[in-house]
Amino acid sequence: MIYRVNELAKLAGISVRTLRYYDQVGLLSPKRSRDSEYRLYDDGEVKRLMQILFLKELDFSLKEIQKILQSTEEQDIFFRKQRALLVEKKNRLEGIIQSLDEMTKSKKGVDVMEKMIKAFDMSEIEAHKKKYAEQVKKQYGNTEAYRESEERTKKYKEKDWERIIDEGNEFFRSLAKLMDLEPGDAEVQNCVEGYRSYITRSFYQCHIDIFRGLGQLYVTDPKFTANINQHGDGLAEFLSQAIAIYCE
């Protein structure tokens, strides 16, 4: 079956902008109609998109996803391992549900609590994210940057915080007005550069690696995502994509 970009976006529950971005970075390249007016996706591209979305759900970066999908042999091995991990996670979640049911029936619940502790031990499930977690820590966990931020912000008065918050909100409002453009558009990129300067002025020296990490954080941390999306539906993802392009 053949899908146009808007049809596939609706089917997959993602934005047209996301599909265009995947095309732009070479992650998911559709075919073109003869007159080049439409992007067309066949069953092969749909399957690849499902793999991409699955890997994103497991917190892999787009670069990591691209590497995984390059080798058919590696894909088969990888997805078998991921399936085993998901089955284990399913079993643990069922154990948690059972323990909760038992706890509601027991007042003392000593034995039940022991079962709960065992059920909530997710260390084995999270092991496959170790590499990604370490990478993220390096990107936005720079202790020198946070030390600098703490040193600066402890001197701020109430009026300073009002100014900084207003400036940050103004950036988000301005960027939201540009969401009809591509994340790599020059106007969007100029706006992102201004945001990086704002962080440097207000908090700490925003080196490119830190900025790249912040872009990832905006879509992996629900609190950041929700806060940014107050200014526009899907703004966090749009900003994350724009920062990724800026940092290339």
CSV table of C-alpha atoms in Angstrom, one decimal:
chain,number,residue,atom,x,y,z
A,1,MET,CA,0.0,0.0,0.0
A,2,ILE,CA,1.2,3.5,-0.8
A,3,TYR,CA,0.8,6.4,1.7
A,4,ARG,CA,1.2,10.2,1.2
A,5,VAL,CA,3.0,12.0,3.9
A,6,ASN,CA,-0.1,13.3,5.7
A,7,GLU,CA,-1.7,9.9,5.5
A,8,LEU,CA,1.3,8.2,7.1
A,9,ALA,CA,1.6,10.9,9.8
A,10,LYS,CA,-2.0,10.3,10.8
A,11,LEU,CA,-1.6,6.5,10.7
A,12,ALA,CA,1.5,6.7,12.9
A,13,GLY,CA,0.3,9.4,15.2
A,14,ILE,CA,3.2,11.8,14.5
A,15,SER,CA,3.4,15.2,12.8
A,16,VAL,CA,4.1,15.8,9.1
A,17,ARG,CA,7.0,17.9,10.2
A,18,THR,CA,8.6,14.9,11.9
A,19,LEU,CA,8.4,12.8,8.7
A,20,ARG,CA,9.9,15.7,6.7
A,21,TYR,CA,12.7,15.9,9.3
A,22,TYR,CA,13.4,12.2,9.1
A,23,ASP,CA,13.7,12.6,5.3
A,24,GLN,CA,16.0,15.6,5.7
A,25,VAL,CA,18.4,13.7,7.9
A,26,GLY,CA,18.3,10.6,5.7
A,27,LEU,CA,16.6,8.4,8.4
A,28,LEU,CA,13.4,7.7,6.4
A,29,SER,CA,13.5,8.7,2.7
A,30,PRO,CA,10.2,8.4,0.8
A,31,LYS,CA,9.8,7.9,-2.9
A,32,ARG,CA,8.7,10.8,-5.1
A,33,SER,CA,5.7,10.9,-7.4
A,34,ARG,CA,6.5,11.4,-11.1
A,35,ASP,CA,5.8,15.1,-10.9
A,36,SER,CA,7.7,15.3,-7.5
A,37,GLU,CA,4.7,16.9,-5.9
A,38,TYR,CA,4.2,14.2,-3.3
A,39,ARG,CA,6.3,12.2,-0.9
A,40,LEU,CA,5.1,8.5,-1.2
A,41,TYR,CA,5.8,5.8,1.4
A,42,ASP,CA,5.4,2.1,0.6
A,43,ASP,CA,5.1,-0.9,3.0
A,44,GLY,CA,8.9,-1.0,3.4
A,45,GLU,CA,9.1,2.6,4.6
A,46,VAL,CA,6.1,2.1,6.9
A,47,LYS,CA,7.9,-0.9,8.5
A,48,ARG,CA,11.1,1.2,8.9
A,49,LEU,CA,9.1,4.0,10.5
A,50,MET,CA,7.6,1.6,13.0
A,51,GLN,CA,11.2,0.5,13.9
A,52,ILE,CA,12.2,4.1,14.3
A,53,LEU,CA,9.3,4.9,16.6
A,54,PHE,CA,9.9,1.8,18.6
A,55,LEU,CA,13.6,2.7,19.1
A,56,LYS,CA,12.6,6.3,20.1
A,57,GLU,CA,10.3,4.8,22.7
A,58,LEU,CA,13.4,3.1,24.2
A,59,ASP,CA,15.2,6.5,24.3
A,60,PHE,CA,17.7,5.9,21.5
A,61,SER,CA,18.9,9.1,19.7
A,62,LEU,CA,18.3,9.5,16.0
A,63,LYS,CA,22.0,8.9,15.3
A,64,GLU,CA,21.9,5.7,17.3
A,65,ILE,CA,18.8,4.6,15.5
A,66,GLN,CA,20.3,5.3,12.1
A,67,LYS,CA,23.3,3.1,13.0
A,68,ILE,CA,21.1,0.2,14.2
A,69,LEU,CA,19.0,0.3,11.1
A,70,GLN,CA,22.0,0.3,8.7
A,71,SER,CA,22.7,-3.5,9.2
A,72,THR,CA,19.9,-6.1,8.6
A,73,GLU,CA,21.9,-8.6,10.7
A,74,GLU,CA,22.4,-6.3,13.6
A,75,GLN,CA,18.7,-5.3,13.4
A,76,ASP,CA,17.6,-9.0,13.8
A,77,ILE,CA,19.9,-9.5,16.8
A,78,PHE,CA,18.9,-6.2,18.4
A,79,PHE,CA,15.2,-6.6,18.0
A,80,ARG,CA,15.3,-10.2,19.4
A,81,LYS,CA,17.1,-8.8,22.5
A,82,GLN,CA,14.6,-6.0,22.9
A,83,ARG,CA,11.7,-8.4,22.6
A,84,ALA,CA,13.2,-10.5,25.4
A,85,LEU,CA,13.6,-7.3,27.6
A,86,LEU,CA,10.0,-6.2,26.9
A,87,VAL,CA,8.6,-9.7,27.8
A,88,GLU,CA,10.6,-9.5,31.0
A,89,LYS,CA,9.2,-6.0,31.7
A,90,LYS,CA,5.7,-7.2,31.0
A,91,ASN,CA,6.2,-10.0,33.5
A,92,ARG,CA,7.5,-7.6,36.1
A,93,LEU,CA,4.5,-5.2,35.5
A,94,GLU,CA,2.1,-8.1,36.0
A,95,GLY,CA,3.9,-8.9,39.2
A,96,ILE,CA,3.4,-5.3,40.4
A,97,ILE,CA,-0.3,-5.4,39.5
A,98,GLN,CA,-0.7,-8.7,41.4
A,99,SER,CA,1.2,-7.3,44.4
A,100,LEU,CA,-1.0,-4.2,44.5
A,101,ASP,CA,-4.1,-6.3,44.4
A,102,GLU,CA,-2.8,-8.4,47.3
A,103,MET,CA,-1.8,-5.3,49.2
A,104,THR,CA,-5.3,-3.9,49.1
A,105,LYS,CA,-6.6,-7.1,50.7
A,106,SER,CA,-4.0,-7.1,53.5
A,107,LYS,CA,-3.7,-4.6,56.4
A,108,LYS,CA,-0.2,-5.7,57.5
A,109,GLY,CA,1.1,-6.6,54.1
A,110,VAL,CA,4.6,-7.6,55.2
A,111,ASP,CA,4.9,-10.5,52.7
A,112,VAL,CA,3.2,-8.4,50.1
A,113,MET,CA,5.7,-5.5,50.6
A,114,GLU,CA,8.6,-8.0,50.0
A,115,LYS,CA,6.9,-9.0,46.8
A,116,MET,CA,6.5,-5.3,45.8
A,117,ILE,CA,10.1,-4.6,46.3
A,118,LYS,CA,11.1,-7.5,44.2
A,119,ALA,CA,8.6,-6.5,41.5
A,120,PHE,CA,9.9,-3.0,41.4
A,121,ASP,CA,13.5,-4.1,40.8
A,122,MET,CA,13.8,-2.9,37.3
A,123,SER,CA,17.6,-2.9,37.1
A,124,GLU,CA,17.8,-5.7,34.6
A,125,ILE,CA,15.2,-3.9,32.4
A,126,GLU,CA,17.1,-0.6,32.5
A,127,ALA,CA,20.5,-2.2,31.7
A,128,HIS,CA,20.1,-1.7,28.0
A,129,LYS,CA,19.8,2.0,28.5
A,130,LYS,CA,23.1,2.3,30.3
A,131,LYS,CA,25.1,3.5,27.3
A,132,TYR,CA,22.5,6.1,26.4
A,133,ALA,CA,22.3,7.3,30.0
A,134,GLU,CA,26.1,7.8,30.2
A,135,GLN,CA,26.0,9.7,26.9
A,136,VAL,CA,23.3,12.1,28.2
A,137,LYS,CA,25.2,12.6,31.4
A,138,LYS,CA,28.2,13.7,29.5
A,139,GLN,CA,26.1,16.0,27.3
A,140,TYR,CA,24.2,18.0,29.9
A,141,GLY,CA,25.6,16.8,33.2
A,142,ASN,CA,28.7,19.0,33.1
A,143,THR,CA,29.4,19.8,36.7
A,144,GLU,CA,31.4,22.9,35.9
A,145,ALA,CA,28.5,24.3,34.0
A,146,TYR,CA,26.1,23.6,36.8
A,147,ARG,CA,28.6,25.0,39.3
A,148,GLU,CA,28.8,28.2,37.2
A,149,SER,CA,25.0,28.3,37.0
A,150,GLU,CA,24.6,27.9,40.8
A,151,GLU,CA,27.2,30.7,41.4
A,152,ARG,CA,25.4,33.1,39.1
A,153,THR,CA,21.8,32.4,40.1
A,154,LYS,CA,22.3,32.6,43.8
A,155,LYS,CA,23.1,36.3,43.3
A,156,TYR,CA,19.9,37.0,41.4
A,157,LYS,CA,17.2,39.1,42.9
A,158,GLU,CA,13.5,38.7,42.3
A,159,LYS,CA,13.5,41.3,39.5
A,160,ASP,CA,16.4,39.4,37.8
A,161,TRP,CA,14.4,36.2,37.8
A,162,GLU,CA,11.3,38.0,36.4
A,163,ARG,CA,13.5,39.3,33.6
A,164,ILE,CA,15.0,35.9,32.8
A,165,ILE,CA,11.7,34.1,32.9
A,166,ASP,CA,10.1,36.7,30.7
A,167,GLU,CA,12.9,36.5,28.2
A,168,GLY,CA,12.7,32.7,28.1
A,169,ASN,CA,8.9,32.8,27.6
A,170,GLU,CA,9.3,35.4,24.8
A,171,PHE,CA,11.7,33.0,23.0
A,172,PHE,CA,9.2,30.1,23.2
A,173,ARG,CA,6.4,32.4,21.9
A,174,SER,CA,8.6,33.6,19.0
A,175,LEU,CA,9.7,30.1,18.1
A,176,ALA,CA,6.1,28.9,18.2
A,177,LYS,CA,5.2,31.4,15.5
A,178,LEU,CA,7.8,29.7,13.2
A,179,MET,CA,6.5,26.2,13.5
A,180,ASP,CA,5.1,26.3,10.0
A,181,LEU,CA,8.8,26.4,8.8
A,182,GLU,CA,11.3,23.5,8.7
A,183,PRO,CA,13.5,23.2,11.8
A,184,GLY,CA,16.5,23.9,9.6
A,185,ASP,CA,15.1,27.1,8.2
A,186,ALA,CA,17.5,30.1,8.6
A,187,GLU,CA,14.9,32.1,10.6
A,188,VAL,CA,14.4,29.2,13.0
A,189,GLN,CA,18.1,28.7,13.3
A,190,ASN,CA,18.7,32.4,14.1
A,191,CYS,CA,16.0,32.1,16.8
A,192,VAL,CA,17.8,29.0,18.2
A,193,GLU,CA,21.1,30.8,18.2
A,194,GLY,CA,19.5,33.6,20.2
A,195,TYR,CA,18.2,31.0,22.7
A,196,ARG,CA,21.7,29.6,23.2
A,197,SER,CA,23.0,33.1,23.8
A,198,TYR,CA,20.2,33.6,26.4
A,199,ILE,CA,21.3,30.5,28.3
A,200,THR,CA,24.9,31.7,28.3
A,201,ARG,CA,24.0,35.2,29.5
A,202,SER,CA,21.6,33.9,32.2
A,203,PHE,CA,23.0,30.6,33.5
A,204,TYR,CA,26.3,29.2,32.2
A,205,GLN,CA,28.5,29.0,29.2
A,206,CYS,CA,26.4,26.9,26.8
A,207,HIS,CA,29.0,24.9,24.9
A,208,ILE,CA,27.7,23.1,21.8
A,209,ASP,CA,27.7,19.7,23.6
A,210,ILE,CA,25.7,21.0,26.5
A,211,PHE,CA,23.3,22.7,24.0
A,212,ARG,CA,22.9,19.4,22.1
A,213,GLY,CA,22.1,17.6,25.4
A,214,LEU,CA,19.5,20.2,26.3
A,215,GLY,CA,17.8,19.6,23.0
A,216,GLN,CA,17.5,15.9,23.8
A,217,LEU,CA,16.4,16.6,27.4
A,218,TYR,CA,13.5,18.7,26.1
A,219,VAL,CA,11.9,15.6,24.6
A,220,THR,CA,13.0,12.9,27.0
A,221,ASP,CA,12.0,14.7,30.3
A,222,PRO,CA,8.2,15.0,30.6
A,223,LYS,CA,8.5,18.1,32.8
A,224,PHE,CA,10.5,20.0,30.3
A,225,THR,CA,8.3,18.8,27.4
A,226,ALA,CA,5.1,19.8,29.2
A,227,ASN,CA,6.5,23.2,30.1
A,228,ILE,CA,7.7,24.0,26.6
A,229,ASN,CA,4.5,22.7,25.0
A,230,GLN,CA,2.5,25.2,27.0
A,231,HIS,CA,3.6,27.7,24.3
A,232,GLY,CA,2.6,25.6,21.4
A,233,ASP,CA,1.5,22.0,20.7
A,234,GLY,CA,4.6,20.0,19.6
A,235,LEU,CA,7.0,22.9,20.3
A,236,ALA,CA,9.3,20.8,22.4
A,237,GLU,CA,9.9,18.4,19.6
A,238,PHE,CA,10.3,21.2,17.1
A,239,LEU,CA,12.9,22.9,19.3
A,240,SER,CA,14.7,19.7,19.9
A,241,GLN,CA,15.0,19.1,16.1
A,242,ALA,CA,16.1,22.7,15.5
A,243,ILE,CA,18.8,22.4,18.2
A,244,ALA,CA,20.0,19.1,16.7
A,245,ILE,CA,20.4,20.8,13.3
A,246,TYR,CA,22.1,23.8,14.9
A,247,CYS,CA,24.6,21.5,16.6
A,248,GLU,CA,25.6,19.5,13.6
